[in-house]
Tab-separated table of C-alpha atoms in Angstrom:
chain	number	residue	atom	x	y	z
A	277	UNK	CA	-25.798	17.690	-22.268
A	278	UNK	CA	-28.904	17.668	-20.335
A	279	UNK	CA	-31.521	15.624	-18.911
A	280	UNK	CA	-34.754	16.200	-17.013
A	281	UNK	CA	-35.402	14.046	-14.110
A	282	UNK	CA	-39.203	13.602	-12.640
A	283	UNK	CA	-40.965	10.640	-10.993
A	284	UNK	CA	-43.613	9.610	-8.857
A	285	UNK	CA	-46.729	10.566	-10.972
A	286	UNK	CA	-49.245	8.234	-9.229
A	287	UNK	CA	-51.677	8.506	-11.826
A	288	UNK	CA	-54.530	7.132	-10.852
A	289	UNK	CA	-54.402	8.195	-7.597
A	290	UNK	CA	-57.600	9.769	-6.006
A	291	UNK	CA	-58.388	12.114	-2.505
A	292	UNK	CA	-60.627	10.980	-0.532
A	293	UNK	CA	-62.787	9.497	-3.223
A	294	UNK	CA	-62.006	12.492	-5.545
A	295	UNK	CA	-60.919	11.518	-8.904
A	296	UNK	CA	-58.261	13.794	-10.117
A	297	UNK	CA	-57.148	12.229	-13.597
A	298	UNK	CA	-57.640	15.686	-15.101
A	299	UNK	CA	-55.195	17.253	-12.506
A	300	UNK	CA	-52.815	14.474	-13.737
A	301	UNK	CA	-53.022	15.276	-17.127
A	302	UNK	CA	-52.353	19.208	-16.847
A	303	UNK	CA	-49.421	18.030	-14.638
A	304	UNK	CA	-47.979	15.781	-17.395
A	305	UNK	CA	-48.845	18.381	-20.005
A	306	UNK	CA	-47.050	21.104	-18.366
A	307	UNK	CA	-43.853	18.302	-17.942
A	308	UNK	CA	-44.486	17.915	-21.983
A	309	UNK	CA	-44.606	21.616	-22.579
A	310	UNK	CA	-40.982	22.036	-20.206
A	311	UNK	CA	-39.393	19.343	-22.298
A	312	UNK	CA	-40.386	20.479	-25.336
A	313	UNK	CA	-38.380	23.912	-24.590
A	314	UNK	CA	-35.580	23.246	-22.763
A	315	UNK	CA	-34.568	20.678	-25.653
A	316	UNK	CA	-33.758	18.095	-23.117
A	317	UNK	CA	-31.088	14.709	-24.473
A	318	UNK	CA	-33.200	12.278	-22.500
A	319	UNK	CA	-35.739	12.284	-19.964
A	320	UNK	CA	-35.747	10.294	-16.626
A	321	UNK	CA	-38.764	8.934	-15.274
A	322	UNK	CA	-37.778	7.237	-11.669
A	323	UNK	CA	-40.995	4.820	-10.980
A	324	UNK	CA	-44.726	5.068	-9.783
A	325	UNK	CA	-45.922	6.006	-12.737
A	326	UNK	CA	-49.434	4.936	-11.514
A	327	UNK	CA	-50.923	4.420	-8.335
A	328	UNK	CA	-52.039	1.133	-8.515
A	329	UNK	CA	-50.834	-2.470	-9.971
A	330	UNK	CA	-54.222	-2.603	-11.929
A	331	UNK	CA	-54.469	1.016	-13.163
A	332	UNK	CA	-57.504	1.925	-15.111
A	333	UNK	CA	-57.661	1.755	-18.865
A	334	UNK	CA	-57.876	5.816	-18.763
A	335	UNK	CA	-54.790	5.851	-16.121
A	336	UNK	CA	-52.806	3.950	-18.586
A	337	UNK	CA	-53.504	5.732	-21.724
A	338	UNK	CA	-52.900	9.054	-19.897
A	339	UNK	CA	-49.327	7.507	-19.112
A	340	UNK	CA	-48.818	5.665	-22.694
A	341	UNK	CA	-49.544	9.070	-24.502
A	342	UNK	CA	-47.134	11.519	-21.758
A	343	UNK	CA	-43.975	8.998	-22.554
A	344	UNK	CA	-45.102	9.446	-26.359
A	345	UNK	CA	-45.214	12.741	-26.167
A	346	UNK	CA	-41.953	13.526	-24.190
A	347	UNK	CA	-40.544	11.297	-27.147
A	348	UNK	CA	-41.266	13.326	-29.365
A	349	UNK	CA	-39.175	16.593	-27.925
A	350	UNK	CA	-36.765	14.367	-29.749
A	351	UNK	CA	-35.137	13.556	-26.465
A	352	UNK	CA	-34.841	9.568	-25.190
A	353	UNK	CA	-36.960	8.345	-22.336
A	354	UNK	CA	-36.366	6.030	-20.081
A	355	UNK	CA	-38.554	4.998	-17.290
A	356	UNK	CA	-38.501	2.213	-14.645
A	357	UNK	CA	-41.132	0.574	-12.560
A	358	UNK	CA	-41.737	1.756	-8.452
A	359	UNK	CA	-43.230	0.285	-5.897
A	360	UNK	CA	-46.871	0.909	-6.951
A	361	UNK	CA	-46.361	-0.415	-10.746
A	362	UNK	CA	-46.821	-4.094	-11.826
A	363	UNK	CA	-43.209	-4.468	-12.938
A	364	UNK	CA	-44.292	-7.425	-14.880
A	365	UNK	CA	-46.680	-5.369	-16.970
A	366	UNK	CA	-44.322	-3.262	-17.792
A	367	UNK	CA	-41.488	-6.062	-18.917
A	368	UNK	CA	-44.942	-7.078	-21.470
A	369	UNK	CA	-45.292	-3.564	-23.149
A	370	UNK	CA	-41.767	-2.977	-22.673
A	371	UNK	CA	-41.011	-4.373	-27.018
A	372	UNK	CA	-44.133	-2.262	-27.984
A	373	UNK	CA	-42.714	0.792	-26.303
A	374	UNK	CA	-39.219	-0.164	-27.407
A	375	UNK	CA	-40.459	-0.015	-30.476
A	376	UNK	CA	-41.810	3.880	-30.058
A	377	UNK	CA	-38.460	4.630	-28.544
A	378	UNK	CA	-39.088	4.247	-25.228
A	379	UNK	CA	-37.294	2.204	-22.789
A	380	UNK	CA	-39.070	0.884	-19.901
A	381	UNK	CA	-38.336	-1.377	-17.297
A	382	UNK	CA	-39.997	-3.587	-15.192
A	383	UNK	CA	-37.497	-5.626	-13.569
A	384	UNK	CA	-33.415	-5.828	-12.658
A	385	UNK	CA	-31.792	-6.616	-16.013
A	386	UNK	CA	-27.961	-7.544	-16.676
A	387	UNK	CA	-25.878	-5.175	-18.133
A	388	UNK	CA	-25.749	-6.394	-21.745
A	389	UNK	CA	-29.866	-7.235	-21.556
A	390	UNK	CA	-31.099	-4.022	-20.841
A	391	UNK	CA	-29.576	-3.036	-17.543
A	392	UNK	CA	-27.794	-0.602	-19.096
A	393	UNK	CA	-29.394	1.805	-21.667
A	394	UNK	CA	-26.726	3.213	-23.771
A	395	UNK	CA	-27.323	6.002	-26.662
A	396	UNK	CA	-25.520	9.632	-28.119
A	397	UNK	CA	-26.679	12.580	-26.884
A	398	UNK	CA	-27.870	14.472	-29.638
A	399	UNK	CA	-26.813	17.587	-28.013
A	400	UNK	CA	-22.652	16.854	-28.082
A	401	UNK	CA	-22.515	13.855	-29.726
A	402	UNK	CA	-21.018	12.318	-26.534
A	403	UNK	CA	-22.117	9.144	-24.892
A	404	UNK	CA	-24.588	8.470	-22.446
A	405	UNK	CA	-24.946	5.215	-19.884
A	406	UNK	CA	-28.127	5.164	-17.468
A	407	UNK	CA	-27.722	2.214	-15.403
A	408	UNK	CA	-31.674	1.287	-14.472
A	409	UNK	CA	-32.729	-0.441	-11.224
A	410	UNK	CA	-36.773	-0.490	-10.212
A	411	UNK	CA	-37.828	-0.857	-7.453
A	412	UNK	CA	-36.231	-4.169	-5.535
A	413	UNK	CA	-39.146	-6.006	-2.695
A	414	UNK	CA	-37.344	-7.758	0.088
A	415	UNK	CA	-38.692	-11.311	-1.721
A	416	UNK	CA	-36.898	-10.418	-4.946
A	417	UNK	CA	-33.906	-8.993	-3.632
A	418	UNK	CA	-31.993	-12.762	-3.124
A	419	UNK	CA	-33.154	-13.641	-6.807
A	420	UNK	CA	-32.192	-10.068	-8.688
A	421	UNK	CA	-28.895	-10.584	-6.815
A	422	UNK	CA	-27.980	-14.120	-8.170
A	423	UNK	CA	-28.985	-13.233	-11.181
A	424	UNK	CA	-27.082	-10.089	-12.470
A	425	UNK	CA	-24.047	-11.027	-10.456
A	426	UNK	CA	-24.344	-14.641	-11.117
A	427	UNK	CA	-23.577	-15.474	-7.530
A	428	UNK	CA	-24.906	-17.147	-4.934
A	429	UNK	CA	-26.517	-14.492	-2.302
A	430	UNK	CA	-27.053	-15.224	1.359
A	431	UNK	CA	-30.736	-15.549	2.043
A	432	UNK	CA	-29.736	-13.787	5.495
A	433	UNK	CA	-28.004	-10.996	4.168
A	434	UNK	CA	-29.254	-7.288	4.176
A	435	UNK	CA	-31.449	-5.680	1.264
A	436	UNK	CA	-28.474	-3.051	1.181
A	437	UNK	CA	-26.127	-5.295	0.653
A	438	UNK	CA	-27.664	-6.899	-2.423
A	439	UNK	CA	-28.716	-4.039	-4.096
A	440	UNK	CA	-25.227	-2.689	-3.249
A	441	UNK	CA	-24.163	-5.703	-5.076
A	442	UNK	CA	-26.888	-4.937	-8.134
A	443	UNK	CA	-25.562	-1.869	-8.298
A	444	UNK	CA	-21.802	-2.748	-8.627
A	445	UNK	CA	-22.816	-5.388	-11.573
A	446	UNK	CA	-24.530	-2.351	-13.264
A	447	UNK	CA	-21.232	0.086	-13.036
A	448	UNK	CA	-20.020	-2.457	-14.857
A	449	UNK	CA	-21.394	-1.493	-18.199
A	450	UNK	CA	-20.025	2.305	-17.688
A	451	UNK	CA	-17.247	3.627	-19.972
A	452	UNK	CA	-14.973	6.244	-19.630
A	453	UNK	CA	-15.548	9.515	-21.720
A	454	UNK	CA	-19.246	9.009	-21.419
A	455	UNK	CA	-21.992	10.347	-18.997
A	456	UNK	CA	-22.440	7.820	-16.895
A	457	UNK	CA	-25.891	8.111	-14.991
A	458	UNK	CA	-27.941	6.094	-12.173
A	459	UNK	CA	-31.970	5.194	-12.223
A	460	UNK	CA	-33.668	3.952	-9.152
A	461	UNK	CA	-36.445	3.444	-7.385
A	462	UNK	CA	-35.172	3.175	-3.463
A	463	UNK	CA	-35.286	4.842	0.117
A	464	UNK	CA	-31.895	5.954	0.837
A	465	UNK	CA	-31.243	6.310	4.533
A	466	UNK	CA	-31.596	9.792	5.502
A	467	UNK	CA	-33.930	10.541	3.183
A	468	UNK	CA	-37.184	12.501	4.202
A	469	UNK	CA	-40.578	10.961	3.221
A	470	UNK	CA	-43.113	13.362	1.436
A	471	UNK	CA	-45.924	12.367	3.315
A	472	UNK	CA	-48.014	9.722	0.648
A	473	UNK	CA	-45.390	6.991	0.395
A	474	UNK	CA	-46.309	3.520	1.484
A	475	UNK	CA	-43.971	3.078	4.813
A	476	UNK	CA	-43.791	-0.792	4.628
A	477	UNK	CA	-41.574	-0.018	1.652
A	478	UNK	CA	-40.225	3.079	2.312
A	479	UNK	CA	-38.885	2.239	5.979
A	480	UNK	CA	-37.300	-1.103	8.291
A	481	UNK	CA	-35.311	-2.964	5.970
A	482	UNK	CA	-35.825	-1.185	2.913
A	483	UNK	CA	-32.632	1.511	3.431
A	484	UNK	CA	-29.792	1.615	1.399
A	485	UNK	CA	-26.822	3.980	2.365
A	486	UNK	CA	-25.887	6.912	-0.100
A	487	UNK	CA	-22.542	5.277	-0.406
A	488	UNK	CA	-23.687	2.652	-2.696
A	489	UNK	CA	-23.780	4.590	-5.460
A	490	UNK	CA	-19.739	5.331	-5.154
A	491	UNK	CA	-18.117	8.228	-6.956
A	492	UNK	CA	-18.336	6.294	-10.360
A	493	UNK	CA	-21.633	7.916	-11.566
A	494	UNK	CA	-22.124	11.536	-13.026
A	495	UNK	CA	-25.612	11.312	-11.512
A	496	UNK	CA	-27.817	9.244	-9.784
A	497	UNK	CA	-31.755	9.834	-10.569
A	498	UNK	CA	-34.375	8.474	-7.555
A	499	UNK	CA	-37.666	8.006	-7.140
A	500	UNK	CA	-40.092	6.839	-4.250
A	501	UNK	CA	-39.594	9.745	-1.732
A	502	UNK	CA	-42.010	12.037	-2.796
A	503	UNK	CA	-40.005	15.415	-0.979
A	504	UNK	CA	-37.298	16.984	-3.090
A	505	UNK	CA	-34.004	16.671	-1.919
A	506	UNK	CA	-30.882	16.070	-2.493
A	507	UNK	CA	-28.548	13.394	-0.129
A	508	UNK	CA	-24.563	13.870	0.408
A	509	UNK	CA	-22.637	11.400	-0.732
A	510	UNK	CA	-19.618	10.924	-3.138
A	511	UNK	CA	-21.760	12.030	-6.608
A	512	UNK	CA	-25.073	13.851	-6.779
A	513	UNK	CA	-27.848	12.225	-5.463
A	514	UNK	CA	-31.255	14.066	-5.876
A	515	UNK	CA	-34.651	12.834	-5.381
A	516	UNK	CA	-37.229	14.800	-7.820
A	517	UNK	CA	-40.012	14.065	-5.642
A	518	UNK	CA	-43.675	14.108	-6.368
A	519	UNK	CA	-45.109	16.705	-9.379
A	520	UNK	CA	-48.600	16.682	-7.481
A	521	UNK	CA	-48.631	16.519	-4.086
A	522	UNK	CA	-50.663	13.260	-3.683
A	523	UNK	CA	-52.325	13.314	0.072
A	524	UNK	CA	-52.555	16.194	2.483
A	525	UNK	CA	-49.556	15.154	4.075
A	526	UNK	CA	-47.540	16.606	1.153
A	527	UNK	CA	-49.419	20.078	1.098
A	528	UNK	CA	-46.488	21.543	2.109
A	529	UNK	CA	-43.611	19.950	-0.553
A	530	UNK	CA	-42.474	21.552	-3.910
A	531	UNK	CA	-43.759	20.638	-7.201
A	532	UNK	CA	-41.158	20.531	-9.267
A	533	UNK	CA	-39.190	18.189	-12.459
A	534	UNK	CA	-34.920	19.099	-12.004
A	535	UNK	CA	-33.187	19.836	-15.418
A	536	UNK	CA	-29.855	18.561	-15.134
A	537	UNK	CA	-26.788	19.309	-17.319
A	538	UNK	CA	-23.618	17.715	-17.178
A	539	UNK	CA	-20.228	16.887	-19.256
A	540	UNK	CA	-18.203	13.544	-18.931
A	541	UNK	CA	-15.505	16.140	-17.080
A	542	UNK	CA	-17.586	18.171	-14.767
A	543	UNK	CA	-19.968	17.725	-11.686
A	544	UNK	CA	-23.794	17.731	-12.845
A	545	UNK	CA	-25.536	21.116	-12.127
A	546	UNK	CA	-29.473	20.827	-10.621
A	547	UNK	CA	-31.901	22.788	-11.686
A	548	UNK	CA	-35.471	22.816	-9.844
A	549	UNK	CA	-37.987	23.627	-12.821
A	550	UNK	CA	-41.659	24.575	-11.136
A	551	UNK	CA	-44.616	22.446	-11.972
A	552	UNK	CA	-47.615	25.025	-11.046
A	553	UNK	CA	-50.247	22.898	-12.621
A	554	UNK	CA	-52.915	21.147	-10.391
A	555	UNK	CA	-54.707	22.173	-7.488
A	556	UNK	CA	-53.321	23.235	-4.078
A	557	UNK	CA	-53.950	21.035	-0.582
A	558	UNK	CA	-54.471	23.009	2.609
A	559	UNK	CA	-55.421	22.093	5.811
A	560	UNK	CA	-57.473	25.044	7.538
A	561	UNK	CA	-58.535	25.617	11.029
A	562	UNK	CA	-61.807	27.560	12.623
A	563	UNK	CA	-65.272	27.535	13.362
A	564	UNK	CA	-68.213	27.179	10.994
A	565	UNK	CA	-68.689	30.761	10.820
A	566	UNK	CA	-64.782	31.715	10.411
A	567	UNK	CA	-64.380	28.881	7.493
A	568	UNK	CA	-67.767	29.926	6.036
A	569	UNK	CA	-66.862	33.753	5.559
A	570	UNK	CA	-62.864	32.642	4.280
A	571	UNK	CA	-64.549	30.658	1.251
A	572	UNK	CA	-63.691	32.753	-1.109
A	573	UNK	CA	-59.802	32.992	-0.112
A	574	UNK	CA	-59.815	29.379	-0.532
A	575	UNK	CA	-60.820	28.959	-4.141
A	576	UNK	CA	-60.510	25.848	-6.174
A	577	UNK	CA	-57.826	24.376	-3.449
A	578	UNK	CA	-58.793	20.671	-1.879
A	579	UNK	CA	-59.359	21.534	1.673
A	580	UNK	CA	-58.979	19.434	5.231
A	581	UNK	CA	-61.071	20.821	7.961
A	582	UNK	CA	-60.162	21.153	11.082
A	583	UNK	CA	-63.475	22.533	12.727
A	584	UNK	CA	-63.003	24.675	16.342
A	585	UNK	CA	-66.194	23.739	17.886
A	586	UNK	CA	-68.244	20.644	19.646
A	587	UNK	CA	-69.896	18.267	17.182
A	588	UNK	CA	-73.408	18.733	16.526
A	589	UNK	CA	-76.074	17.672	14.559
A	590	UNK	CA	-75.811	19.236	10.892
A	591	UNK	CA	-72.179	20.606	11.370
A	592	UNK	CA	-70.614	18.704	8.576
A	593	UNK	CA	-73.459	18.745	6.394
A	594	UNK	CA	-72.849	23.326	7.238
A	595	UNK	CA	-69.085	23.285	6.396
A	596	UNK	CA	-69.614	20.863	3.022
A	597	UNK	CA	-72.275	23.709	1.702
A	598	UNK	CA	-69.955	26.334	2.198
A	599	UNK	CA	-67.034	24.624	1.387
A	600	UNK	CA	-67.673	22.493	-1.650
A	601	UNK	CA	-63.771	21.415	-2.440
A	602	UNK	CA	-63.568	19.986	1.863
A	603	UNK	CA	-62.649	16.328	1.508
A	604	UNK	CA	-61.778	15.652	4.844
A	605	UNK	CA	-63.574	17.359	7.865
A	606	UNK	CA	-63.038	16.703	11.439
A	607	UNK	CA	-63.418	18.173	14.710
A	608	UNK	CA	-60.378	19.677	15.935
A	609	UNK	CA	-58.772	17.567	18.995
A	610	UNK	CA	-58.621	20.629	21.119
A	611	UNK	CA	-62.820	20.748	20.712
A	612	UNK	CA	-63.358	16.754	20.103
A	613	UNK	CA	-64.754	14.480	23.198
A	614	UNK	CA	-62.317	11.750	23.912
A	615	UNK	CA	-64.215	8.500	22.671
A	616	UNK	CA	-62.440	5.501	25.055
A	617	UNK	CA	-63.031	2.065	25.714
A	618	UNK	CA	-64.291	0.511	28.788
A	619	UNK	CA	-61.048	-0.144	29.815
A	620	UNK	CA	-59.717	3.658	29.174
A	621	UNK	CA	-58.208	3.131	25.386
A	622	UNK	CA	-59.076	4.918	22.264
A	623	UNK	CA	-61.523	3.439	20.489
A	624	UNK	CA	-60.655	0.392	17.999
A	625	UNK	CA	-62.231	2.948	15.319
A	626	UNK	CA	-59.734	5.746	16.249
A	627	UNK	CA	-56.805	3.353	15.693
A	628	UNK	CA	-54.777	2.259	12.858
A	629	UNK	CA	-53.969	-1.241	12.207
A	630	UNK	CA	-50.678	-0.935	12.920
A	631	UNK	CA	-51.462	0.262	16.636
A	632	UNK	CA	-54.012	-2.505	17.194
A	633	UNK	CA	-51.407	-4.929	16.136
A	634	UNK	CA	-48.945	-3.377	18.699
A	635	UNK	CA	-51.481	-3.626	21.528
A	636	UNK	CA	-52.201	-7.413	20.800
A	637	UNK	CA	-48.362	-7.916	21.012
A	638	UNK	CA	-48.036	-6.269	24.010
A	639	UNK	CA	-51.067	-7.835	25.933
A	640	UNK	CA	-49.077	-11.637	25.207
A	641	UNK	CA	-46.273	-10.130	25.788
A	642	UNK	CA	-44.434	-10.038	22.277
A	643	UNK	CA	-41.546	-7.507	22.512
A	644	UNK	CA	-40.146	-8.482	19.200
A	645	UNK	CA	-39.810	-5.673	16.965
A	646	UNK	CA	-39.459	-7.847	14.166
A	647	UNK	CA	-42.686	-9.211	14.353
A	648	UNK	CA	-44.136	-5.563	14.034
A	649	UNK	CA	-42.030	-4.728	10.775
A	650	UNK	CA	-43.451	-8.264	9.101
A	651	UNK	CA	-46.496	-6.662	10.111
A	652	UNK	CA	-46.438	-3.481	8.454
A	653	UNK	CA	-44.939	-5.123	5.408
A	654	UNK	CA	-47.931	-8.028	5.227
A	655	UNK	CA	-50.828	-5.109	5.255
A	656	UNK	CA	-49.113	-3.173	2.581
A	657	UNK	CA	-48.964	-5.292	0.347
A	658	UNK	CA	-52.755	-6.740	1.072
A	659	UNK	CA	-54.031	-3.573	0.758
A	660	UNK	CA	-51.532	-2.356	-1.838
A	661	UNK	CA	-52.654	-4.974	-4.561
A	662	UNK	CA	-48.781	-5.384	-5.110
């Protein structure tokens, strides 16, 4: 039988103020178009379907009508709530899209209540058990825990260790003969981050080891790094990554969805399947006159600028004329006057909140990492809307 695994669509998600909804949709189109050939048994959608919490009313009907549409390749869907989704959103539309044929979910689920989707491939005939887990925050963790394991769970304990413990309660709906699959939403450690994901919840606490899985499942389907890669450990563990790379930082990464086929008897073989819609990132380097006469090599891509010569009056407003599709210009370090403070420090402009909270520690003398990590975690999700 075989599946297509994708996640991390982000739709929604702009570039420096640059809506690209239509981007989104030839992305999702082109996923359509793959699973309508390939005559997948189920697609796998792995979280962050949108950007935001509050996605737009044109975000969410470009989502509502790609899961309708993949359903109706004939194969099943399944899809599960990341970091950026409102999980409990999706546990409201989750009977209207049950009732499309479309499993979502928004939160940890027992076994017998949704934690485990079960149906026959229509391919063999054979069945199929896809174990779901979205996306667990550090506050939730202790309460997803006692509840699918019916347990008590150690307020102190590690986030690991409970979804470790999630995990184990969800194994427990798998049956031999079958194709027994894993969903999730995570950071395992080792993993490499894309470049776009939000590192309050990608990093610190938020690790769970590659051994968690076990050897029990055929495959195990992630989202939230948005790199493709694969992790060792004792059954395949792939990460799909990102379709579109969603900030410069990810100019680099491959677009793909991975078909996946697989028997109840054999290892699952990975196939990367291109995505090629959607426009390129690049991050270019050179004066005013060397970008200028290289606009035409550029083309339609989304450009950062890197300019190799002293600010001046007019500069930006030179390189934006010539190069329409530059969201982000600056003045290459090499070429860029250091802009200090009195007392010899970048300027609090220059620095990211992150850093300014660091120096404030360290002028009253607070050497506690963990103070740092709450930190981090506190501004993401302020500014995350989560």
């Amino acid at each position: 039988m075989k599946f297509l695994h994708t996640s991390d669509w982000h739709v929604g998600k702009t570039l420096k103020g640059r809506n690209r909804l239509d981007e989104q949709r030839a992305v999702l189109g082109e996923i359509v178009r793959i699973a309508r050939e390939e005559a997948f048994d189920a697609i796998l959608v792995a979280g962050d379907l949108y950007e935001t919490s509050a996605p737009s009313a044109a975000a969410q009907q470009l989502v509502v009508r790609a899961l309708m549409a993949l359903r109706e390749t004939g194969a099943e869907v399944v899809a599960i709530a990341g970091n950026h989704d409102h999980a409990a959103t999706f546990e409201a539309y989750r009977p209207l899209l049950k009732a499309a044929g479309i499993q979502l979910a928004g939160d940890p689920r027992p076994v017998h209540d949704g934690g485990v989707y079960s149906f026959d491939a229509r391919s063999t005939g054979e069945r199929v058990n896809v174990a779901v887990l979205p996306f667990l925050s550090q506050r939730y963790a202790v309460r997803a825990a006692e509840l699918l394991t019916g347990t008590p769970s150690d307020n102190v304990g590690q986030y690991d260790q409970r979804v470790r413990d999630i995990l184990d309660h969800l194994k427990s709906g798998f049956t031999d003969g079958a194709v027994n699959l894993v969903m999730a939403h995570l950071t395992v450690t080792g993993g490499t981050m894309g470049g776009g994901e939000r590192a309050a919840q990608s990093i610190f606490e938020y690790h769970v080891p590659a051994t968690a899985f076990g050897a029990e499942p055929h495959y195990v389907a992630l989202g939230h790094l948005h790199r493709r890669q694969s992790l060792p450990a004792a059954c395949p563990v792939h990460y799909s990554g990102s379709p579109l790379a969603v900030d410069f930082g990810e100019q680099d990464n491959k677009s793909v969805v991975l078909s996946v086929e697989v028997t109840p008897s054999t290892p699952a073989k990975v196939t990367d399947v291109p995505v090629t819609a959607g426009r390129r990132l690049r991050t270019v380097h050179g004066t005013v006159a060397e970008l200028t006469g290289r606009a035409e090599e550029f083309g339609e891509d989304y450009l950062r600028v890197y300019v190799r010569e002293a600010t001046r009056a007019g500069l930006r407003e030179e390189i934006q004329e010539a190069l329409p599709n530059a969201l982000e210009i600056r003045i290459d370090p090499e070429f860029a006057a250091p802009v200090t403070t009195s007392g010899g420090e970048r300027a609090v402009a220059d620095r990211s909140p992150g850093e300014l909270f660091a120096a404030y520690c360290a002028e009253r003398t607070v050497e506690d990492k963990r103070v740092q990590t709450l930190f981090a975690r506190l501004h993401d999700e302020e500014t995350s809307g989560v």
